Amino acid sequence: MGRKTCALSVRTNQDISSPIPLGILFKLDSSVTCPSCQLEWCFNCHAPWHGALSCKQFRKGDRLLRTWARERTHGQLNAQKCPNCKIYIERTTGCDHMHCTRCKTDFCYKCGERFRYLKFFGDHYSKLSIFGCKYRFKADQPIQRKVIRGAIFGGKLIAAPVIGALALCAGALAVGISLFALPVYGGIRLYRHCEGRQTTKIVRRHPPTYHIPNISLHLSHSFP
């Protein structure tokens, strides 16, 4: 009898020696296939299935793989481990933004952390965000980096409700002013419109008369 959890889908089998309720397939060679993610792994050492290799041989090879991955070639790591499914990915070209085709996780090749973003708090490319890459700010001073980023995060966390409350008050004030100003403005426009129509009617009923003075020009001529 045994109880193990799939490392990728986190599904647990209750009894490996009896029919398994969750449907994990068990072979006599101790390999287990998870029906959720189709990951085949070794029930004995809980590692990905290593075929004809013994668990001891695989662990030795796995140590060699981890050692090789941590080494640097041409200024970069030989491989970086996906933070979700833990497989090693080697970058040949491109930027630090990696996408694991196995579990669809986006992570940074340089620091190995997954990409996270939260509005108002920044993302992995933000220098002073807690989600930022460690190589973007004081990479060789982790304590200072964490203290500064944590302080900024705490300040934003405290300021966010205040800013939200101020925005809410400003919105309520704008609505209140609108409720008062719009009827007044509409009344003034209506009054002017009615006054204009009344003036037009008066002009049509009583057209204005204009008095033209009679000017006679008297010319006197004197003859010698």
mmCIF file with all atom_site columns, C-alpha atoms in Angstrom:
data_model
loop_
_atom_site.group_PDB
_atom_site.id
_atom_site.type_symbol
_atom_site.label_atom_id
_atom_site.label_alt_id
_atom_site.label_comp_id
_atom_site.label_asym_id
_atom_site.label_entity_id
_atom_site.label_seq_id
_atom_site.pdbx_PDB_ins_code
_atom_site.Cartn_x
_atom_site.Cartn_y
_atom_site.Cartn_z
_atom_site.occupancy
_atom_site.B_iso_or_equiv
_atom_site.pdbx_formal_charge
_atom_site.auth_seq_id
_atom_site.auth_comp_id
_atom_site.auth_asym_id
_atom_site.auth_atom_id
_atom_site.pdbx_PDB_model_num
ATOM 1   C CA . MET A 1 1   ? 0.000   0.000   0.000   1.00 0.00 ? 1   MET A CA 1
ATOM 2   C CA . GLY A 1 2   ? 1.154   3.540   -0.651  1.00 0.00 ? 2   GLY A CA 1
ATOM 3   C CA . ARG A 1 3   ? 0.072   7.123   -0.972  1.00 0.00 ? 3   ARG A CA 1
ATOM 4   C CA . LYS A 1 4   ? 1.776   9.401   -3.493  1.00 0.00 ? 4   LYS A CA 1
ATOM 5   C CA . THR A 1 5   ? 0.939   12.678  -5.206  1.00 0.00 ? 5   THR A CA 1
ATOM 6   C CA . CYS A 1 6   ? 1.554   13.548  -8.838  1.00 0.00 ? 6   CYS A CA 1
ATOM 7   C CA . ALA A 1 7   ? 4.180   16.302  -8.919  1.00 0.00 ? 7   ALA A CA 1
ATOM 8   C CA . LEU A 1 8   ? 2.526   18.093  -11.827 1.00 0.00 ? 8   LEU A CA 1
ATOM 9   C CA . SER A 1 9   ? -1.245  17.825  -11.348 1.00 0.00 ? 9   SER A CA 1
ATOM 10  C CA . VAL A 1 10  ? -1.152  17.267  -7.533  1.00 0.00 ? 10  VAL A CA 1
ATOM 11  C CA . ARG A 1 11  ? -3.536  14.317  -7.652  1.00 0.00 ? 11  ARG A CA 1
ATOM 12  C CA . THR A 1 12  ? -3.242  11.652  -4.960  1.00 0.00 ? 12  THR A CA 1
ATOM 13  C CA . ASN A 1 13  ? -3.842  7.925   -5.223  1.00 0.00 ? 13  ASN A CA 1
ATOM 14  C CA . GLN A 1 14  ? -5.309  6.377   -2.062  1.00 0.00 ? 14  GLN A CA 1
ATOM 15  C CA . ASP A 1 15  ? -4.195  2.767   -2.426  1.00 0.00 ? 15  ASP A CA 1
ATOM 16  C CA . ILE A 1 16  ? -1.699  1.734   -5.072  1.00 0.00 ? 16  ILE A CA 1
ATOM 17  C CA . SER A 1 17  ? -2.316  -1.998  -4.546  1.00 0.00 ? 17  SER A CA 1
ATOM 18  C CA . SER A 1 18  ? -6.086  -1.816  -5.141  1.00 0.00 ? 18  SER A CA 1
ATOM 19  C CA . PRO A 1 19  ? -8.265  -0.296  -7.892  1.00 0.00 ? 19  PRO A CA 1
ATOM 20  C CA . ILE A 1 20  ? -7.422  3.420   -7.775  1.00 0.00 ? 20  ILE A CA 1
ATOM 21  C CA . PRO A 1 21  ? -10.415 5.782   -7.412  1.00 0.00 ? 21  PRO A CA 1
ATOM 22  C CA . LEU A 1 22  ? -8.671  8.715   -9.077  1.00 0.00 ? 22  LEU A CA 1
ATOM 23  C CA . GLY A 1 23  ? -7.645  6.635   -12.074 1.00 0.00 ? 23  GLY A CA 1
ATOM 24  C CA . ILE A 1 24  ? -3.855  6.716   -11.738 1.00 0.00 ? 24  ILE A CA 1
ATOM 25  C CA . LEU A 1 25  ? -2.442  3.866   -13.771 1.00 0.00 ? 25  LEU A CA 1
ATOM 26  C CA . PHE A 1 26  ? 0.112   1.607   -12.107 1.00 0.00 ? 26  PHE A CA 1
ATOM 27  C CA . LYS A 1 27  ? 2.480   -0.797  -13.847 1.00 0.00 ? 27  LYS A CA 1
ATOM 28  C CA . LEU A 1 28  ? 4.469   -3.663  -12.374 1.00 0.00 ? 28  LEU A CA 1
ATOM 29  C CA . ASP A 1 29  ? 7.691   -1.807  -13.181 1.00 0.00 ? 29  ASP A CA 1
ATOM 30  C CA . SER A 1 30  ? 6.677   0.894   -10.625 1.00 0.00 ? 30  SER A CA 1
ATOM 31  C CA . SER A 1 31  ? 5.858   3.562   -13.226 1.00 0.00 ? 31  SER A CA 1
ATOM 32  C CA . VAL A 1 32  ? 2.731   5.643   -12.631 1.00 0.00 ? 32  VAL A CA 1
ATOM 33  C CA . THR A 1 33  ? 0.802   7.619   -15.253 1.00 0.00 ? 33  THR A CA 1
ATOM 34  C CA . CYS A 1 34  ? -1.401  10.461  -14.085 1.00 0.00 ? 34  CYS A CA 1
ATOM 35  C CA . PRO A 1 35  ? -4.646  10.710  -16.107 1.00 0.00 ? 35  PRO A CA 1
ATOM 36  C CA . SER A 1 36  ? -4.866  14.464  -15.535 1.00 0.00 ? 36  SER A CA 1
ATOM 37  C CA . CYS A 1 37  ? -1.550  15.560  -17.009 1.00 0.00 ? 37  CYS A CA 1
ATOM 38  C CA . GLN A 1 38  ? -0.279  12.287  -18.554 1.00 0.00 ? 38  GLN A CA 1
ATOM 39  C CA . LEU A 1 39  ? 2.952   12.617  -16.580 1.00 0.00 ? 39  LEU A CA 1
ATOM 40  C CA . GLU A 1 40  ? 4.677   9.256   -16.186 1.00 0.00 ? 40  GLU A CA 1
ATOM 41  C CA . TRP A 1 41  ? 6.713   9.057   -12.999 1.00 0.00 ? 41  TRP A CA 1
ATOM 42  C CA . CYS A 1 42  ? 8.402   6.526   -10.755 1.00 0.00 ? 42  CYS A CA 1
ATOM 43  C CA . PHE A 1 43  ? 6.388   5.537   -7.708  1.00 0.00 ? 43  PHE A CA 1
ATOM 44  C CA . ASN A 1 44  ? 9.515   4.566   -5.751  1.00 0.00 ? 44  ASN A CA 1
ATOM 45  C CA . CYS A 1 45  ? 11.579  7.769   -6.055  1.00 0.00 ? 45  CYS A CA 1
ATOM 46  C CA . HIS A 1 46  ? 8.825   10.171  -7.153  1.00 0.00 ? 46  HIS A CA 1
ATOM 47  C CA . ALA A 1 47  ? 10.909  11.344  -10.122 1.00 0.00 ? 47  ALA A CA 1
ATOM 48  C CA . PRO A 1 48  ? 9.936   11.371  -13.799 1.00 0.00 ? 48  PRO A CA 1
ATOM 49  C CA . TRP A 1 49  ? 9.961   7.842   -15.156 1.00 0.00 ? 49  TRP A CA 1
ATOM 50  C CA . HIS A 1 50  ? 13.564  6.822   -15.864 1.00 0.00 ? 50  HIS A CA 1
ATOM 51  C CA . GLY A 1 51  ? 12.995  3.608   -17.806 1.00 0.00 ? 51  GLY A CA 1
ATOM 52  C CA . ALA A 1 52  ? 15.733  0.992   -17.453 1.00 0.00 ? 52  ALA A CA 1
ATOM 53  C CA . LEU A 1 53  ? 17.799  3.174   -15.126 1.00 0.00 ? 53  LEU A CA 1
ATOM 54  C CA . SER A 1 54  ? 17.593  2.389   -11.445 1.00 0.00 ? 54  SER A CA 1
ATOM 55  C CA . CYS A 1 55  ? 16.468  5.108   -9.055  1.00 0.00 ? 55  CYS A CA 1
ATOM 56  C CA . LYS A 1 56  ? 20.057  5.459   -7.818  1.00 0.00 ? 56  LYS A CA 1
ATOM 57  C CA . GLN A 1 57  ? 21.431  5.832   -11.338 1.00 0.00 ? 57  GLN A CA 1
ATOM 58  C CA . PHE A 1 58  ? 18.766  8.376   -12.205 1.00 0.00 ? 58  PHE A CA 1
ATOM 59  C CA . ARG A 1 59  ? 19.460  10.445  -9.098  1.00 0.00 ? 59  ARG A CA 1
ATOM 60  C CA . LYS A 1 60  ? 23.136  10.494  -9.984  1.00 0.00 ? 60  LYS A CA 1
ATOM 61  C CA . GLY A 1 61  ? 22.328  11.600  -13.531 1.00 0.00 ? 61  GLY A CA 1
ATOM 62  C CA . ASP A 1 62  ? 19.872  14.154  -12.186 1.00 0.00 ? 62  ASP A CA 1
ATOM 63  C CA . ARG A 1 63  ? 22.593  15.633  -10.011 1.00 0.00 ? 63  ARG A CA 1
ATOM 64  C CA . LEU A 1 64  ? 24.849  15.893  -13.047 1.00 0.00 ? 64  LEU A CA 1
ATOM 65  C CA . LEU A 1 65  ? 22.035  17.609  -14.947 1.00 0.00 ? 65  LEU A CA 1
ATOM 66  C CA . ARG A 1 66  ? 21.481  20.135  -12.149 1.00 0.00 ? 66  ARG A CA 1
ATOM 67  C CA . THR A 1 67  ? 25.222  20.827  -11.965 1.00 0.00 ? 67  THR A CA 1
ATOM 68  C CA . TRP A 1 68  ? 25.397  21.374  -15.721 1.00 0.00 ? 68  TRP A CA 1
ATOM 69  C CA . ALA A 1 69  ? 22.296  23.620  -15.674 1.00 0.00 ? 69  ALA A CA 1
ATOM 70  C CA . ARG A 1 70  ? 23.832  25.875  -13.004 1.00 0.00 ? 70  ARG A CA 1
ATOM 71  C CA . GLU A 1 71  ? 26.992  26.401  -15.033 1.00 0.00 ? 71  GLU A CA 1
ATOM 72  C CA . ARG A 1 72  ? 27.300  29.414  -17.315 1.00 0.00 ? 72  ARG A CA 1
ATOM 73  C CA . THR A 1 73  ? 28.207  29.417  -20.981 1.00 0.00 ? 73  THR A CA 1
ATOM 74  C CA . HIS A 1 74  ? 28.560  32.635  -22.986 1.00 0.00 ? 74  HIS A CA 1
ATOM 75  C CA . GLY A 1 75  ? 27.369  34.666  -19.995 1.00 0.00 ? 75  GLY A CA 1
ATOM 76  C CA . GLN A 1 76  ? 24.134  32.761  -19.355 1.00 0.00 ? 76  GLN A CA 1
ATOM 77  C CA . LEU A 1 77  ? 22.945  29.634  -17.546 1.00 0.00 ? 77  LEU A CA 1
ATOM 78  C CA . ASN A 1 78  ? 23.065  26.432  -19.542 1.00 0.00 ? 78  ASN A CA 1
ATOM 79  C CA . ALA A 1 79  ? 19.440  25.728  -18.607 1.00 0.00 ? 79  ALA A CA 1
ATOM 80  C CA . GLN A 1 80  ? 16.729  27.091  -16.342 1.00 0.00 ? 80  GLN A CA 1
ATOM 81  C CA . LYS A 1 81  ? 14.121  25.086  -14.457 1.00 0.00 ? 81  LYS A CA 1
ATOM 82  C CA . CYS A 1 82  ? 10.448  25.840  -14.999 1.00 0.00 ? 82  CYS A CA 1
ATOM 83  C CA . PRO A 1 83  ? 9.072   27.045  -11.628 1.00 0.00 ? 83  PRO A CA 1
ATOM 84  C CA . ASN A 1 84  ? 5.888   25.033  -12.120 1.00 0.00 ? 84  ASN A CA 1
ATOM 85  C CA . CYS A 1 85  ? 6.636   21.637  -13.657 1.00 0.00 ? 85  CYS A CA 1
ATOM 86  C CA . LYS A 1 86  ? 10.385  21.671  -12.787 1.00 0.00 ? 86  LYS A CA 1
ATOM 87  C CA . ILE A 1 87  ? 11.660  20.569  -16.188 1.00 0.00 ? 87  ILE A CA 1
ATOM 88  C CA . TYR A 1 88  ? 14.868  22.156  -17.483 1.00 0.00 ? 88  TYR A CA 1
ATOM 89  C CA . ILE A 1 89  ? 14.660  24.454  -20.492 1.00 0.00 ? 89  ILE A CA 1
ATOM 90  C CA . GLU A 1 90  ? 17.676  25.559  -22.500 1.00 0.00 ? 90  GLU A CA 1
ATOM 91  C CA . ARG A 1 91  ? 17.557  28.910  -24.260 1.00 0.00 ? 91  ARG A CA 1
ATOM 92  C CA . THR A 1 92  ? 19.250  29.140  -27.617 1.00 0.00 ? 92  THR A CA 1
ATOM 93  C CA . THR A 1 93  ? 18.147  32.626  -28.738 1.00 0.00 ? 93  THR A CA 1
ATOM 94  C CA . GLY A 1 94  ? 15.776  35.377  -27.690 1.00 0.00 ? 94  GLY A CA 1
ATOM 95  C CA . CYS A 1 95  ? 15.038  37.371  -24.545 1.00 0.00 ? 95  CYS A CA 1
ATOM 96  C CA . ASP A 1 96  ? 14.638  36.290  -20.915 1.00 0.00 ? 96  ASP A CA 1
ATOM 97  C CA . HIS A 1 97  ? 10.866  35.761  -21.252 1.00 0.00 ? 97  HIS A CA 1
ATOM 98  C CA . MET A 1 98  ? 10.398  31.980  -21.464 1.00 0.00 ? 98  MET A CA 1
ATOM 99  C CA . HIS A 1 99  ? 7.192   30.034  -22.085 1.00 0.00 ? 99  HIS A CA 1
ATOM 100 C CA . CYS A 1 100 ? 7.038   26.415  -20.965 1.00 0.00 ? 100 CYS A CA 1
ATOM 101 C CA . THR A 1 101 ? 5.188   24.420  -23.617 1.00 0.00 ? 101 THR A CA 1
ATOM 102 C CA . ARG A 1 102 ? 4.524   21.647  -21.130 1.00 0.00 ? 102 ARG A CA 1
ATOM 103 C CA . CYS A 1 103 ? 2.600   23.529  -18.421 1.00 0.00 ? 103 CYS A CA 1
ATOM 104 C CA . LYS A 1 104 ? 2.104   26.905  -20.189 1.00 0.00 ? 104 LYS A CA 1
ATOM 105 C CA . THR A 1 105 ? 3.975   28.848  -17.493 1.00 0.00 ? 105 THR A CA 1
ATOM 106 C CA . ASP A 1 106 ? 5.739   32.132  -18.330 1.00 0.00 ? 106 ASP A CA 1
ATOM 107 C CA . PHE A 1 107 ? 8.926   32.724  -16.390 1.00 0.00 ? 107 PHE A CA 1
ATOM 108 C CA . CYS A 1 108 ? 12.207  34.628  -16.459 1.00 0.00 ? 108 CYS A CA 1
ATOM 109 C CA . TYR A 1 109 ? 15.207  32.715  -17.757 1.00 0.00 ? 109 TYR A CA 1
ATOM 110 C CA . LYS A 1 110 ? 17.612  34.952  -15.856 1.00 0.00 ? 110 LYS A CA 1
ATOM 111 C CA . CYS A 1 111 ? 16.237  34.517  -12.321 1.00 0.00 ? 111 CYS A CA 1
ATOM 112 C CA . GLY A 1 112 ? 13.900  31.528  -12.740 1.00 0.00 ? 112 GLY A CA 1
ATOM 113 C CA . GLU A 1 113 ? 10.848  33.278  -11.239 1.00 0.00 ? 113 GLU A CA 1
ATOM 114 C CA . ARG A 1 114 ? 7.447   33.211  -12.926 1.00 0.00 ? 114 ARG A CA 1
ATOM 115 C CA . PHE A 1 115 ? 6.025   36.386  -14.435 1.00 0.00 ? 115 PHE A CA 1
ATOM 116 C CA . ARG A 1 116 ? 3.477   38.122  -12.236 1.00 0.00 ? 116 ARG A CA 1
ATOM 117 C CA . TYR A 1 117 ? 1.599   41.382  -12.703 1.00 0.00 ? 117 TYR A CA 1
ATOM 118 C CA . LEU A 1 118 ? -0.693  43.336  -10.423 1.00 0.00 ? 118 LEU A CA 1
ATOM 119 C CA . LYS A 1 119 ? -2.056  46.727  -11.397 1.00 0.00 ? 119 LYS A CA 1
ATOM 120 C CA . PHE A 1 120 ? -0.582  49.587  -9.363  1.00 0.00 ? 120 PHE A CA 1
ATOM 121 C CA . PHE A 1 121 ? 2.106   47.236  -7.967  1.00 0.00 ? 121 PHE A CA 1
ATOM 122 C CA . GLY A 1 122 ? 4.109   46.555  -11.142 1.00 0.00 ? 122 GLY A CA 1
ATOM 123 C CA . ASP A 1 123 ? 5.369   43.471  -12.949 1.00 0.00 ? 123 ASP A CA 1
ATOM 124 C CA . HIS A 1 124 ? 8.564   41.474  -13.463 1.00 0.00 ? 124 HIS A CA 1
ATOM 125 C CA . TYR A 1 125 ? 10.214  44.305  -15.389 1.00 0.00 ? 125 TYR A CA 1
ATOM 126 C CA . SER A 1 126 ? 9.540   46.904  -12.665 1.00 0.00 ? 126 SER A CA 1
ATOM 127 C CA . LYS A 1 127 ? 12.672  47.955  -10.830 1.00 0.00 ? 127 LYS A CA 1
ATOM 128 C CA . LEU A 1 128 ? 11.081  48.626  -7.415  1.00 0.00 ? 128 LEU A CA 1
ATOM 129 C CA . SER A 1 129 ? 8.206   46.138  -7.520  1.00 0.00 ? 129 SER A CA 1
ATOM 130 C CA . ILE A 1 130 ? 8.143   43.030  -5.339  1.00 0.00 ? 130 ILE A CA 1
ATOM 131 C CA . PHE A 1 131 ? 7.350   41.159  -8.568  1.00 0.00 ? 131 PHE A CA 1
ATOM 132 C CA . GLY A 1 132 ? 10.462  42.554  -10.282 1.00 0.00 ? 132 GLY A CA 1
ATOM 133 C CA . CYS A 1 133 ? 13.439  40.499  -11.366 1.00 0.00 ? 133 CYS A CA 1
ATOM 134 C CA . LYS A 1 134 ? 16.193  40.460  -8.757  1.00 0.00 ? 134 LYS A CA 1
ATOM 135 C CA . TYR A 1 135 ? 18.765  41.319  -11.421 1.00 0.00 ? 135 TYR A CA 1
ATOM 136 C CA . ARG A 1 136 ? 17.046  44.646  -12.130 1.00 0.00 ? 136 ARG A CA 1
ATOM 137 C CA . PHE A 1 137 ? 17.725  46.145  -8.692  1.00 0.00 ? 137 PHE A CA 1
ATOM 138 C CA . LYS A 1 138 ? 20.611  45.479  -6.271  1.00 0.00 ? 138 LYS A CA 1
ATOM 139 C CA . ALA A 1 139 ? 21.217  41.923  -7.446  1.00 0.00 ? 139 ALA A CA 1
ATOM 140 C CA . ASP A 1 140 ? 24.237  41.578  -5.150  1.00 0.00 ? 140 ASP A CA 1
ATOM 141 C CA . GLN A 1 141 ? 22.419  43.025  -2.105  1.00 0.00 ? 141 GLN A CA 1
ATOM 142 C CA . PRO A 1 142 ? 19.337  40.851  -1.575  1.00 0.00 ? 142 PRO A CA 1
ATOM 143 C CA . ILE A 1 143 ? 18.521  42.150  1.918   1.00 0.00 ? 143 ILE A CA 1
ATOM 144 C CA . GLN A 1 144 ? 18.487  45.799  0.827   1.00 0.00 ? 144 GLN A CA 1
ATOM 145 C CA . ARG A 1 145 ? 16.498  44.887  -2.268  1.00 0.00 ? 145 ARG A CA 1
ATOM 146 C CA . LYS A 1 146 ? 13.825  43.056  -0.279  1.00 0.00 ? 146 LYS A CA 1
ATOM 147 C CA . VAL A 1 147 ? 13.607  45.788  2.374   1.00 0.00 ? 147 VAL A CA 1
ATOM 148 C CA . ILE A 1 148 ? 13.248  48.606  -0.171  1.00 0.00 ? 148 ILE A CA 1
ATOM 149 C CA . ARG A 1 149 ? 10.782  46.746  -2.353  1.00 0.00 ? 149 ARG A CA 1
ATOM 150 C CA . GLY A 1 150 ? 8.818   45.598  0.676   1.00 0.00 ? 150 GLY A CA 1
ATOM 151 C CA . ALA A 1 151 ? 8.622   49.146  2.048   1.00 0.00 ? 151 ALA A CA 1
ATOM 152 C CA . ILE A 1 152 ? 7.385   50.475  -1.287  1.00 0.00 ? 152 ILE A CA 1
ATOM 153 C CA . PHE A 1 153 ? 4.861   47.663  -1.538  1.00 0.00 ? 153 PHE A CA 1
ATOM 154 C CA . GLY A 1 154 ? 3.631   48.387  2.000   1.00 0.00 ? 154 GLY A CA 1
ATOM 155 C CA . GLY A 1 155 ? 3.308   52.094  1.223   1.00 0.00 ? 155 GLY A CA 1
ATOM 156 C CA . LYS A 1 156 ? 1.299   51.375  -1.901  1.00 0.00 ? 156 LYS A CA 1
ATOM 157 C CA . LEU A 1 157 ? -0.818  48.888  -0.006  1.00 0.00 ? 157 LEU A CA 1
ATOM 158 C CA . ILE A 1 158 ? -1.674  51.566  2.563   1.00 0.00 ? 158 ILE A CA 1
ATOM 159 C CA . ALA A 1 159 ? -2.120  54.300  -0.052  1.00 0.00 ? 159 ALA A CA 1
ATOM 160 C CA . ALA A 1 160 ? -4.380  52.266  -2.334  1.00 0.00 ? 160 ALA A CA 1
ATOM 161 C CA . PRO A 1 161 ? -7.502  52.452  -0.084  1.00 0.00 ? 161 PRO A CA 1
ATOM 162 C CA . VAL A 1 162 ? -6.881  56.179  0.557   1.00 0.00 ? 162 VAL A CA 1
ATOM 163 C CA . ILE A 1 163 ? -6.576  56.915  -3.156  1.00 0.00 ? 163 ILE A CA 1
ATOM 164 C CA . GLY A 1 164 ? -9.640  54.789  -3.809  1.00 0.00 ? 164 GLY A CA 1
ATOM 165 C CA . ALA A 1 165 ? -11.613 56.688  -1.151  1.00 0.00 ? 165 ALA A CA 1
ATOM 166 C CA . LEU A 1 166 ? -10.510 60.050  -2.567  1.00 0.00 ? 166 LEU A CA 1
ATOM 167 C CA . ALA A 1 167 ? -11.489 58.945  -6.055  1.00 0.00 ? 167 ALA A CA 1
ATOM 168 C CA . LEU A 1 168 ? -14.849 57.796  -4.731  1.00 0.00 ? 168 LEU A CA 1
ATOM 169 C CA . CYS A 1 169 ? -15.401 61.132  -2.959  1.00 0.00 ? 169 CYS A CA 1
ATOM 170 C CA . ALA A 1 170 ? -14.395 63.046  -6.080  1.00 0.00 ? 170 ALA A CA 1
ATOM 171 C CA . GLY A 1 171 ? -16.811 60.969  -8.130  1.00 0.00 ? 171 GLY A CA 1
ATOM 172 C CA . ALA A 1 172 ? -19.627 61.548  -5.644  1.00 0.00 ? 172 ALA A CA 1
ATOM 173 C CA . LEU A 1 173 ? -18.871 65.298  -5.608  1.00 0.00 ? 173 LEU A CA 1
ATOM 174 C CA . ALA A 1 174 ? -18.908 65.413  -9.400  1.00 0.00 ? 174 ALA A CA 1
ATOM 175 C CA . VAL A 1 175 ? -22.252 63.611  -9.455  1.00 0.00 ? 175 VAL A CA 1
ATOM 176 C CA . GLY A 1 176 ? -23.671 66.011  -6.844  1.00 0.00 ? 176 GLY A CA 1
ATOM 177 C CA . ILE A 1 177 ? -22.515 69.066  -8.780  1.00 0.00 ? 177 ILE A CA 1
ATOM 178 C CA . SER A 1 178 ? -23.947 67.594  -11.964 1.00 0.00 ? 178 SER A CA 1
ATOM 179 C CA . LEU A 1 179 ? -27.311 66.979  -10.303 1.00 0.00 ? 179 LEU A CA 1
ATOM 180 C CA . PHE A 1 180 ? -27.431 70.637  -9.267  1.00 0.00 ? 180 PHE A CA 1
ATOM 181 C CA . ALA A 1 181 ? -25.805 72.275  -12.283 1.00 0.00 ? 181 ALA A CA 1
ATOM 182 C CA . LEU A 1 182 ? -27.558 70.418  -15.088 1.00 0.00 ? 182 LEU A CA 1
ATOM 183 C CA . PRO A 1 183 ? -31.120 71.464  -14.108 1.00 0.00 ? 183 PRO A CA 1
ATOM 184 C CA . VAL A 1 184 ? -29.981 75.084  -13.626 1.00 0.00 ? 184 VAL A CA 1
ATOM 185 C CA . TYR A 1 185 ? -28.206 75.114  -16.973 1.00 0.00 ? 185 TYR A CA 1
ATOM 186 C CA . GLY A 1 186 ? -31.184 73.474  -18.657 1.00 0.00 ? 186 GLY A CA 1
ATOM 187 C CA . GLY A 1 187 ? -33.557 76.024  -17.102 1.00 0.00 ? 187 GLY A CA 1
ATOM 188 C CA . ILE A 1 188 ? -31.440 78.946  -18.306 1.00 0.00 ? 188 ILE A CA 1
ATOM 189 C CA . ARG A 1 189 ? -31.305 77.530  -21.824 1.00 0.00 ? 189 ARG A CA 1
ATOM 190 C CA . LEU A 1 190 ? -35.067 76.960  -21.826 1.00 0.00 ? 190 LEU A CA 1
ATOM 191 C CA . TYR A 1 191 ? -35.710 80.498  -20.560 1.00 0.00 ? 191 TYR A CA 1
ATOM 192 C CA . ARG A 1 192 ? -33.530 82.015  -23.275 1.00 0.00 ? 192 ARG A CA 1
ATOM 193 C CA . HIS A 1 193 ? -35.214 79.888  -25.901 1.00 0.00 ? 193 HIS A CA 1
ATOM 194 C CA . CYS A 1 194 ? -38.697 80.987  -24.767 1.00 0.00 ? 194 CYS A CA 1
ATOM 195 C CA . GLU A 1 195 ? -37.628 84.630  -24.630 1.00 0.00 ? 195 GLU A CA 1
ATOM 196 C CA . GLY A 1 196 ? -36.271 84.406  -28.146 1.00 0.00 ? 196 GLY A CA 1
ATOM 197 C CA . ARG A 1 197 ? -39.502 82.906  -29.471 1.00 0.00 ? 197 ARG A CA 1
ATOM 198 C CA . GLN A 1 198 ? -41.587 85.580  -27.700 1.00 0.00 ? 198 GLN A CA 1
ATOM 199 C CA . THR A 1 199 ? -39.490 88.360  -29.216 1.00 0.00 ? 199 THR A CA 1
ATOM 200 C CA . THR A 1 200 ? -39.869 86.837  -32.671 1.00 0.00 ? 200 THR A CA 1
ATOM 201 C CA . LYS A 1 201 ? -43.671 86.721  -32.325 1.00 0.00 ? 201 LYS A CA 1
ATOM 202 C CA . ILE A 1 202 ? -43.835 90.374  -31.233 1.00 0.00 ? 202 ILE A CA 1
ATOM 203 C CA . VAL A 1 203 ? -41.701 91.461  -34.177 1.00 0.00 ? 203 VAL A CA 1
ATOM 204 C CA . ARG A 1 204 ? -43.909 89.559  -36.609 1.00 0.00 ? 204 ARG A CA 1
ATOM 205 C CA . ARG A 1 205 ? -47.125 91.066  -35.209 1.00 0.00 ? 205 ARG A CA 1
ATOM 206 C CA . HIS A 1 206 ? -45.868 94.650  -34.990 1.00 0.00 ? 206 HIS A CA 1
ATOM 207 C CA . PRO A 1 207 ? -43.210 95.257  -37.574 1.00 0.00 ? 207 PRO A CA 1
ATOM 208 C CA . PRO A 1 208 ? -41.120 98.310  -36.787 1.00 0.00 ? 208 PRO A CA 1
ATOM 209 C CA . THR A 1 209 ? -41.667 101.574 -38.699 1.00 0.00 ? 209 THR A CA 1
ATOM 210 C CA . TYR A 1 210 ? -38.852 103.863 -39.635 1.00 0.00 ? 210 TYR A CA 1
ATOM 211 C CA . HIS A 1 211 ? -39.326 107.697 -40.065 1.00 0.00 ? 211 HIS A CA 1
ATOM 212 C CA . ILE A 1 212 ? -37.431 109.167 -42.993 1.00 0.00 ? 212 ILE A CA 1
ATOM 213 C CA . PRO A 1 213 ? -37.139 112.979 -42.760 1.00 0.00 ? 213 PRO A CA 1
ATOM 214 C CA . ASN A 1 214 ? -38.078 115.036 -45.857 1.00 0.00 ? 214 ASN A CA 1
ATOM 215 C CA . ILE A 1 215 ? -35.042 117.027 -46.738 1.00 0.00 ? 215 ILE A CA 1
ATOM 216 C CA . SER A 1 216 ? -35.385 119.612 -49.534 1.00 0.00 ? 216 SER A CA 1
ATOM 217 C CA . LEU A 1 217 ? -32.355 121.085 -51.063 1.00 0.00 ? 217 LEU A CA 1
ATOM 218 C CA . HIS A 1 218 ? -32.660 124.796 -51.987 1.00 0.00 ? 218 HIS A CA 1
ATOM 219 C CA . LEU A 1 219 ? -30.162 126.115 -54.460 1.00 0.00 ? 219 LEU A CA 1
ATOM 220 C CA . SER A 1 220 ? -29.744 129.828 -55.107 1.00 0.00 ? 220 SER A CA 1
ATOM 221 C CA . HIS A 1 221 ? -28.119 130.965 -58.256 1.00 0.00 ? 221 HIS A CA 1
ATOM 222 C CA . SER A 1 222 ? -26.912 134.515 -58.758 1.00 0.00 ? 222 SER A CA 1
ATOM 223 C CA . PHE A 1 223 ? -26.384 135.802 -62.204 1.00 0.00 ? 223 PHE A CA 1
ATOM 224 C CA . PRO A 1 224 ? -24.244 138.843 -63.018 1.00 0.00 ? 224 PRO A CA 1
#
